[in-house]
Amino acid sequence: MERVDLAKLLEDVRTGAISAEDAQLELLRWPFADLSFARVDHHRALRQGMPEAVYGPGKRPEQCAAIVRELLANGTGPVLLTRADDAQVAAALATSPDGTVTGDPGGRLGALVSWRRASPRREVVTVVTAGTADLPVAAECRATLEAYGFEPTLLADCGVAGLHRLLASYDVLASSDAIVVVAGMEGALASVVGGLVGAPVVAVPTSVGYGASLEGVTALLAMHASCAPGIGVVGIDNGYGAACAVARMLR
Amino acid sequence: MERVDLAKLLEDVRTGAISAEDAQLELLRWPFADLSFARVDHHRALRQGMPEAVYGPGKRPEQCAAIVRELLANGTGPVLLTRADDAQVAAALATSPDGTVTGDPGGRLGALVSWRRASPRREVVTVVTAGTADLPVAAECRATLEAYGFEPTLLADCGVAGLHRLLASYDVLASSDAIVVVAGMEGALASVVGGLVGAPVVAVPTSVGYGASLEGVTALLAMHASCAPGIGVVGIDNGYGAACAVARMLR
Amino acid sequence: MERVDLAKLLEDVRTGAISAEDAQLELLRWPFADLSFARVDHHRALRQGMPEAVYGPGKRPEQCAAIVRELLANGTGPVLLTRADDAQVAAALATSPDGTVTGDPGGRLGALVSWRRASPRREVVTVVTAGTADLPVAAECRATLEAYGFEPTLLADCGVAGLHRLLASYDVLASSDAIVVVAGMEGALASVVGGLVGAPVVAVPTSVGYGASLEGVTALLAMHASCAPGIGVVGIDNGYGAACAVARMLR
Amino acid sequence: MERVDLAKLLEDVRTGAISAEDAQLELLRWPFADLSFARVDHHRALRQGMPEAVYGPGKRPEQCAAIVRELLANGTGPVLLTRADDAQVAAALATSPDGTVTGDPGGRLGALVSWRRASPRREVVTVVTAGTADLPVAAECRATLEAYGFEPTLLADCGVAGLHRLLASYDVLASSDAIVVVAGMEGALASVVGGLVGAPVVAVPTSVGYGASLEGVTALLAMHASCAPGIGVVGIDNGYGAACAVARMLR
Amino acid sequence: MERVDLAKLLEDVRTGAISAEDAQLELLRWPFADLSFARVDHHRALRQGMPEAVYGPGKRPEQCAAIVRELLANGTGPVLLTRADDAQVAAALATSPDGTVTGDPGGRLGALVSWRRASPRREVVTVVTAGTADLPVAAECRATLEAYGFEPTLLADCGVAGLHRLLASYDVLASSDAIVVVAGMEGALASVVGGLVGAPVVAVPTSVGYGASLEGVTALLAMHASCAPGIGVVGIDNGYGAACAVARMLR
Amino acid sequence: MERVDLAKLLEDVRTGAISAEDAQLELLRWPFADLSFARVDHHRALRQGMPEAVYGPGKRPEQCAAIVRELLANGTGPVLLTRADDAQVAAALATSPDGTVTGDPGGRLGALVSWRRASPRREVVTVVTAGTADLPVAAECRATLEAYGFEPTLLADCGVAGLHRLLASYDVLASSDAIVVVAGMEGALASVVGGLVGAPVVAVPTSVGYGASLEGVTALLAMHASCAPGIGVVGIDNGYGAACAVARMLR
Amino acid sequence: MERVDLAKLLEDVRTGAISAEDAQLELLRWPFADLSFARVDHHRALRQGMPEAVYGPGKRPEQCAAIVRELLANGTGPVLLTRADDAQVAAALATSPDGTVTGDPGGRLGALVSWRRASPRREVVTVVTAGTADLPVAAECRATLEAYGFEPTLLADCGVAGLHRLLASYDVLASSDAIVVVAGMEGALASVVGGLVGAPVVAVPTSVGYGASLEGVTALLAMHASCAPGIGVVGIDNGYGAACAVARMLR
Amino acid sequence: MERVDLAKLLEDVRTGAISAEDAQLELLRWPFADLSFARVDHHRALRQGMPEAVYGPGKRPEQCAAIVRELLANGTGPVLLTRADDAQVAAALATSPDGTVTGDPGGRLGALVSWRRASPRREVVTVVTAGTADLPVAAECRATLEAYGFEPTLLADCGVAGLHRLLASYDVLASSDAIVVVAGMEGALASVVGGLVGAPVVAVPTSVGYGASLEGVTALLAMHASCAPGIGVVGIDNGYGAACAVARMLR
């Protein structure tokens, strides 16, 4: 995948292949489209090799639809609408009808809608959840991984209160190229998985649990204080971010 | 109560009573049932002597119902569905109709539904609350204790602002084998009860109170900072957990 | 062990076995000795069956020494001086020389000095630590348990980053009447132990760890948010309190 | 006690008793003395009927000495230097030698030095502490009360883990015109005292305790969440402030 | 107002005026009525000289009604139902119809319903608010003070962003026997009022404000850190508690 | 703009141009109008050169309407009603119909209604947002700036994850007299803008984001910890306050 | 003051005034000097019109000295070394001897050393402190302002507990072009000053105070929750940052 | 690298290649050495492909030395002693003399001592710091990466307040296989780097900064709230953990 080359742009100016005015224009205008309420970053796919993503909350339905349409019209890679409420999903599908709705539609996290899918990847990615209640976050993560071309394996409900449930899938863990651990409450599953295998582990604290769970802060802190070294943690309930972290690792 | 014996399993392999493949299979499959969205831990009753419990929040009603049915079909002990909303209660009772609904149905905590009851226990367990508003948490605790076979005594509204209300029941406290103290606001009742008797005290901070109560965090911290030594604290509003702690003590 | 009987005292007044003035005097004066800076609670051993304990921090060395001496002179059970600095230890031993110094003398927690020991107990108590750095807290816990008459087993450095280290001692855990889990960082060991066995588990968060450990607050929160039900948590670094909780359970 | 009378000042201007320029000058200059690094408030004694107090921390010794000297030279009431370290005490006594050193000299809180004493007050003020370690805070409170002319009674070490130690002094509490409760750890003593009597209760959380005590924050929150109504709370370790609150009540 | 006299009770036992059994019975039963879900404290009015108060949240409407009825039937002083929602108000008025509804009915705080009023008091109590949005808390405070027999003056909207609004009422402040300051946001009004007058100041932080107000925690902390000494602080939005604190001071 | 002159008032008293009684009356009454539930500060426009603003939350619709009407009737400058809900907007417009509704009507922040506009200002003010979801806060800021007479430029969606979107508008930033940066999540845009230009930067943290965003607290803390010196931060979501800060700077 | 002109650089490339290679080199190397451990930003003075500043903490003395030397050698404006300990001050003065040491040498904040001074500015800047203990922060602010060419006025010890001390200097405040308010404890002074005048107010919370001051967090939150609109807040104890904010405003 | 194979062990039991008793013994004893105070995990190198690491804090010097010696004697890979104080370094080098001391010896973090080095790796790893004060954390990270066989590039002092310093090294970033971003204060560098490149980014918040930096908590939260997706965050100051995360990714 080619990248923006500042030196080449300057060289083109020197050789006259492009005028200085045009170069400046290109540098400033090309990488995004200004929709007045949003500066759509067409440059990201080139720069990062990531799908374009539109974060729903705080945007009006028609804004979501317009940004999605702009991204689909001016690129060829996957496009995602994340954390979308029903009105946002409806508006986006009305103008860009072939999207797939997954995630947690109508639920706590909202829907993830995806258009187009990257070419298939052969690396093995596993998503493990501590409990059934962590599944919406895992769903967001899986759908994002699928947009990237992965076919992740899901191991649900492997919390450490019944270690044998996790150990029974030791082979799956041991053969993974990357593992996403999705856990709320005390988040101990990340430490245990991180201690069992040497693969990269991305830990996603979830807001599942009550009382001392503090809406996921406890799990976030615990994952950071983990006695198993080398675990990377993403934000609370951030299944999308965890998938992006995996995609960065396995470029 | 017999326990899983790893040494015996290995011995059976050695003697040919079981093949290595079968042993591995048994080790991996036997202790839980994989419902794809949940790994139901049939092993827990053997391992811990506790009722099977399904934590409702975050699970879809049909998931709750399926896990309860699986637990009832593959065990003989009590089964609990905790913190359930109305739809979860309805779904679970639709497939497993002989459950008893208690706890705080329709309220802040949700319902606790129980199926089957352990054989009666003769130890004396007392549940004391600081105020009337703590009763839903106490109800969750009592229902769990009853599933374990206990017949707990409830002393309601004994907060330290009127000490005589507590001291009037001193005899009940002094003759208890275990005491659960349920208190919100500043949680001082735990210190006072812990200072009065030598029985094990399980303190449950509740989210009752406002302002500086910080949704129960103040009571939790205060119970941990208690000047009465040897109080074990469980999570905020966790009446179920307190009952489990008592059950562990009085096995 | 007999307890204070309010009804009997009143009955004695009625029968003239004791005058009302004397009864009131007895009720008010008998249970403690007023040293002006401290009201030494001679009643606690009767009321709770616990050793007398003097908490060092904030007391002047001569105050520690005087309270210890008072407790030794007016009782027959064990006496403990906890969290003592060098000057407090020296002052206490100068007037009550046959004390045993354990704990963490000169260290973060300070020394635990004990005089006299309760008659031997036969229940099996195990103290498990996640790391070597948790040993000072475990030492405070063990010394307190020994004052109560127990002979606790110590399993050091069994953190979940290397699960096999813990599983290798599964038999010890499974045969324990009570288990104290001492863990800092993310405190995940409590959940794992609580999930493995049905014995009562007392979890002690420690201030071991850095960054997101927040001086033990992370471990405390994580232990409360544990997915393993029925764990009782005591305060940060409170090895003494954990031992008292065990003593309450195994009266 | 007379007060500043804005109307009279304006009337004096009108009648020519004072020129407008002089009135403005008086209004601006009279109530404080500008020492460049401090604006010494000579007006406070008139306005509030309180002793002048100099808060030590952050001031250089010679600054402390100069402010004290200024206050003694331009007033007739008590003067206090609070939270002073050894150098500040020495500097202040060097220039104003007849001060009395109390509080916690050389300790956590530092010394309280007082000069002059208000005329005796006959109201009964009681200071109760939960433990011996709370005594330095109580000492700061007592010394301030004495500067105000009170003769407070001290009840030390009445924590709720041994309620009878408090109840034995019920008569003292019941006959008090104001009660200061000094308690760290979980601060439950404030609730208990507030529930026993109807006198005004000023609660002082202390930073005594460890782990979940959070340097006094736990006690502060717990006192605010108290189930006993009408308790006024002051800042952590603020024995001086509690005494001022009592003085306001009993003017 | 007479108080419970333990010595007298014991003397009556000695003289035979009452049997020991009856004395014990009286001691245990007399001060409260056990409604099973509540232990109604008939003793509080004697002990503290305060109105009986029922805290609404967490109680079922019929529980509120029953406790109010019990208090009215067995006492002669004022009775309050605080923080009541519409159903609780309706239930209480259905069985005890002559109550007066004030406070914040249907609003954030809920209603305060009062029955009977204490005999008139002549002390001057002033309630000052920083803004109009603090009025519901002030209303709860005023209604409670009126139940106690006071006729408080209300000064609304005197926040420090326009100091002249406060200074214009300096005479009212200067002639008050007690002042309640109700302020959200940064709570600076308490410091300013505390610096202006020597009367007792009870500060009530409110949850008014947004962003960094943290639901009143900022105001609570700021009031505790006040540079004006001797301010007693009560819990967030606790207008009822502030009134009780005033009543304690002005007994 | 003239200011209140205390010296002149006193001089007028001296010369008899005004009697002392009248002077006192003027001093006390003139600067505000007492509507009983609000003390409307007519003095602010003179004192600060700012529009009059009425903060909606916590006020009843008719209170909002009355204060707005009072301000319009007794001044000539702009009047704002901020954070208003639909009922408050309707009530205010019913009595003062020529207001303009902007901000976030019906949304998270509520509407900003403005009446009258200050004379045009020629300074260049730019409002930059990190994302589309920050636009409601920017809208409140812009509408306030417009009431002050400014014509702010809006640069939307310039977050640092795509730096070129910001750099493309470098010229706009470099020619601004003041810049308001509106950013949620990690708030990094403030540091980047503050590092690019020397103009005054007012940073507004927003509550946009989830999980570790902690309702805007993370952005607020990050903006304060910024490595770019000289950034002034206002409260979370406080677009109104940011506009006021700009107005103070550009008087 | 001229600024970096990207368009001109590109034009120079087109005309051959500079080769593309050289242009790239200039773009990359010119604005900073790479000392391996630091990238010294020679560009900042051009870009922001601010003095160069070296933040001491965490740097080795020789690193501080080398960066200062580099800045002095390659620029003509003021250079500051902030928060320096004694060793850092000594090392910097050894190689660049004509620096002036101010701030809080040897104290909590450390020294501020300045070399060269900008040309004099005629705007009036006032620094107000709430107490004497806030003076070290004010000293850091003043020294930075002086490096910028200002001659700030200091008003010390004007806390709101004695409002007349502040009001006496009302004329100074009213004639200021910018005001820095330095206050710890509850930080109320910022609200009062912000309410009195319309000039830009930069508020600096300080870590002065104890108990509920939470090392300055209380003052920071309170200043953000201020009822006086348009106050810009900088970080705790950040006198340097406040001066930079003033310099941005008064460019 | 071969891994432990549970199936093979069971198969060996079946074929008689190993007896059941021996298999159990091997399973339990082989992976660690019990030094009584530590269970040294010889299994980790096989399981995770990571160097053995001994965390210094809380261990006595002789304990550190013994664990290091045990690891060196029973393995062939790199061994690290992290966060060691001078006494720990001396003790470890006394018994295992050929260690290399790096990190932050005698400083805030302590030393990192390494023995043996893994075979060279060809992947490109870059460590970027926001400031010079972040270098000790970067040093810990680099030394750990070197033990793994990497030769990381260090880019120091590239904070976002001078973006050109970072952009000048864009080529280095763009050609990296993994990037570690080390930043304190507001941690914005992670978002900017994450937005510029698609490589995996591991963010390390540091405790550098003051006031609102909250000892690194602000940077940690900000990195989690980053608007650049797919950043993995490790604990505060955890340079060692970041290196482990990189090693996991690039196995």
PDB file of N, CA, C and O in Angstrom, chain E residues 11 21 37 40 45 80 85 98 129 133 139 160 177 184-185 190 192 198 210 216 240 243 245-246:
ATOM      1  N   GLU E  11     -32.901   1.987  90.083  1.00  0.00           N
ATOM      2  CA  GLU E  11     -33.374   2.268  91.444  1.00  0.00           C
ATOM      3  C   GLU E  11     -34.796   1.729  91.630  1.00  0.00           C
ATOM      4  O   GLU E  11     -35.113   1.109  92.643  1.00  0.00           O
ATOM      5  N   GLU E  21     -37.884  -8.158  85.387  1.00  0.00           N
ATOM      6  CA  GLU E  21     -38.379  -8.581  84.077  1.00  0.00           C
ATOM      7  C   GLU E  21     -39.053  -7.404  83.359  1.00  0.00           C
ATOM      8  O   GLU E  21     -38.836  -7.155  82.173  1.00  0.00           O
ATOM      9  N   PHE E  37     -41.077  -4.082  59.142  1.00  0.00           N
ATOM     10  CA  PHE E  37     -40.196  -3.498  58.119  1.00  0.00           C
ATOM     11  C   PHE E  37     -39.518  -2.234  58.644  1.00  0.00           C
ATOM     12  O   PHE E  37     -38.664  -1.654  57.987  1.00  0.00           O
ATOM     13  N   VAL E  40     -39.816   1.941  64.544  1.00  0.00           N
ATOM     14  CA  VAL E  40     -40.121   3.360  64.660  1.00  0.00           C
ATOM     15  C   VAL E  40     -39.630   3.880  66.002  1.00  0.00           C
ATOM     16  O   VAL E  40     -40.044   3.398  67.062  1.00  0.00           O
ATOM     17  N   ALA E  45     -37.648  11.893  69.965  1.00  0.00           N
ATOM     18  CA  ALA E  45     -38.096  13.227  70.371  1.00  0.00           C
ATOM     19  C   ALA E  45     -37.610  13.527  71.782  1.00  0.00           C
ATOM     20  O   ALA E  45     -37.131  14.628  72.070  1.00  0.00           O
ATOM     21  N   LEU E  80     -42.376  14.518  60.080  1.00  0.00           N
ATOM     22  CA  LEU E  80     -42.017  14.891  58.715  1.00  0.00           C
ATOM     23  C   LEU E  80     -41.864  13.653  57.839  1.00  0.00           C
ATOM     24  O   LEU E  80     -41.349  12.634  58.289  1.00  0.00           O
ATOM     25  N   ASP E  85     -42.019  10.842  46.915  1.00  0.00           N
ATOM     26  CA  ASP E  85     -42.567  10.955  45.556  1.00  0.00           C
ATOM     27  C   ASP E  85     -44.093  11.059  45.639  1.00  0.00           C
ATOM     28  O   ASP E  85     -44.678  10.994  46.730  1.00  0.00           O
ATOM     29  N   ASP E  98     -54.089  15.641  57.450  1.00  0.00           N
ATOM     30  CA  ASP E  98     -53.848  17.057  57.701  1.00  0.00           C
ATOM     31  C   ASP E  98     -52.385  17.476  57.542  1.00  0.00           C
ATOM     32  O   ASP E  98     -51.938  18.406  58.197  1.00  0.00           O
ATOM     33  N   THR E 129     -29.464  31.658  49.611  1.00  0.00           N
ATOM     34  CA  THR E 129     -29.081  30.796  48.497  1.00  0.00           C
ATOM     35  C   THR E 129     -28.221  31.576  47.510  1.00  0.00           C
ATOM     36  O   THR E 129     -28.382  32.784  47.340  1.00  0.00           O
ATOM     37  N   ALA E 133     -31.715  28.378  41.369  1.00  0.00           N
ATOM     38  CA  ALA E 133     -31.800  26.928  41.243  1.00  0.00           C
ATOM     39  C   ALA E 133     -31.568  26.205  42.556  1.00  0.00           C
ATOM     40  O   ALA E 133     -31.831  25.010  42.667  1.00  0.00           O
ATOM     41  N   ALA E 139     -36.076  25.247  50.218  1.00  0.00           N
ATOM     42  CA  ALA E 139     -37.466  24.991  50.614  1.00  0.00           C
ATOM     43  C   ALA E 139     -37.543  23.838  51.608  1.00  0.00           C
ATOM     44  O   ALA E 139     -38.290  23.889  52.595  1.00  0.00           O
ATOM     45  N   VAL E 160     -21.818  35.081  44.754  1.00  0.00           N
ATOM     46  CA  VAL E 160     -20.687  35.999  44.876  1.00  0.00           C
ATOM     47  C   VAL E 160     -20.302  36.649  43.553  1.00  0.00           C
ATOM     48  O   VAL E 160     -19.477  37.567  43.541  1.00  0.00           O
ATOM     49  N   ASP E 177     -29.232  34.659  64.349  1.00  0.00           N
ATOM     50  CA  ASP E 177     -28.676  33.750  65.353  1.00  0.00           C
ATOM     51  C   ASP E 177     -28.046  32.526  64.703  1.00  0.00           C
ATOM     52  O   ASP E 177     -27.200  31.857  65.289  1.00  0.00           O
ATOM     53  N   GLY E 184     -24.555  25.816  45.200  1.00  0.00           N
ATOM     54  CA  GLY E 184     -23.967  24.780  44.355  1.00  0.00           C
ATOM     55  C   GLY E 184     -22.733  25.324  43.666  1.00  0.00           C
ATOM     56  O   GLY E 184     -21.998  26.097  44.237  1.00  0.00           O
ATOM     57  N   MET E 185     -22.501  24.898  42.430  1.00  0.00           N
ATOM     58  CA  MET E 185     -21.344  25.353  41.672  1.00  0.00           C
ATOM     59  C   MET E 185     -20.087  25.286  42.539  1.00  0.00           C
ATOM     60  O   MET E 185     -19.713  24.226  43.002  1.00  0.00           O
ATOM     61  N   ALA E 190     -20.449  30.328  50.980  1.00  0.00           N
ATOM     62  CA  ALA E 190     -20.246  29.944  52.381  1.00  0.00           C
ATOM     63  C   ALA E 190     -19.033  30.645  52.964  1.00  0.00           C
ATOM     64  O   ALA E 190     -19.072  31.145  54.092  1.00  0.00           O
ATOM     65  N   VAL E 192     -17.690  33.472  51.988  1.00  0.00           N
ATOM     66  CA  VAL E 192     -17.923  34.907  52.086  1.00  0.00           C
ATOM     67  C   VAL E 192     -18.827  35.219  53.278  1.00  0.00           C
ATOM     68  O   VAL E 192     -18.532  36.120  54.077  1.00  0.00           O
ATOM     69  N   GLY E 198     -20.081  36.489  62.571  1.00  0.00           N
ATOM     70  CA  GLY E 198     -19.609  35.533  63.553  1.00  0.00           C
ATOM     71  C   GLY E 198     -20.649  34.516  63.965  1.00  0.00           C
ATOM     72  O   GLY E 198     -20.370  33.632  64.759  1.00  0.00           O
ATOM     73  N   TYR E 210     -22.991  22.302  36.506  1.00  0.00           N
ATOM     74  CA  TYR E 210     -22.737  21.236  35.537  1.00  0.00           C
ATOM     75  C   TYR E 210     -21.231  21.143  35.350  1.00  0.00           C
ATOM     76  O   TYR E 210     -20.464  21.828  36.002  1.00  0.00           O
ATOM     77  N   GLY E 216     -22.318  18.211  42.914  1.00  0.00           N
ATOM     78  CA  GLY E 216     -22.255  18.769  44.256  1.00  0.00           C
ATOM     79  C   GLY E 216     -20.987  18.452  45.020  1.00  0.00           C
ATOM     80  O   GLY E 216     -20.717  19.054  46.063  1.00  0.00           O
ATOM     81  N   TYR E 240     -32.803  19.364  54.806  1.00  0.00           N
ATOM     82  CA  TYR E 240     -33.360  18.833  56.052  1.00  0.00           C
ATOM     83  C   TYR E 240     -32.285  18.767  57.135  1.00  0.00           C
ATOM     84  O   TYR E 240     -32.481  19.210  58.271  1.00  0.00           O
ATOM     85  N   ALA E 243     -31.303  22.120  58.604  1.00  0.00           N
ATOM     86  CA  ALA E 243     -32.294  22.605  59.572  1.00  0.00           C
ATOM     87  C   ALA E 243     -32.122  21.902  60.919  1.00  0.00           C
ATOM     88  O   ALA E 243     -32.222  22.523  61.980  1.00  0.00           O
ATOM     89  N   ALA E 245     -29.342  20.723  62.095  1.00  0.00           N
ATOM     90  CA  ALA E 245     -28.135  21.268  62.725  1.00  0.00           C
ATOM     91  C   ALA E 245     -28.447  22.589  63.412  1.00  0.00           C
ATOM     92  O   ALA E 245     -27.979  22.846  64.531  1.00  0.00           O
ATOM     93  N   VAL E 246     -29.238  23.422  62.756  1.00  0.00           N
ATOM     94  CA  VAL E 246     -29.637  24.686  63.380  1.00  0.00           C
ATOM     95  C   VAL E 246     -30.438  24.428  64.652  1.00  0.00           C
ATOM     96  O   VAL E 246     -30.211  25.063  65.695  1.00  0.00           O
TER      97      VAL E 246
END
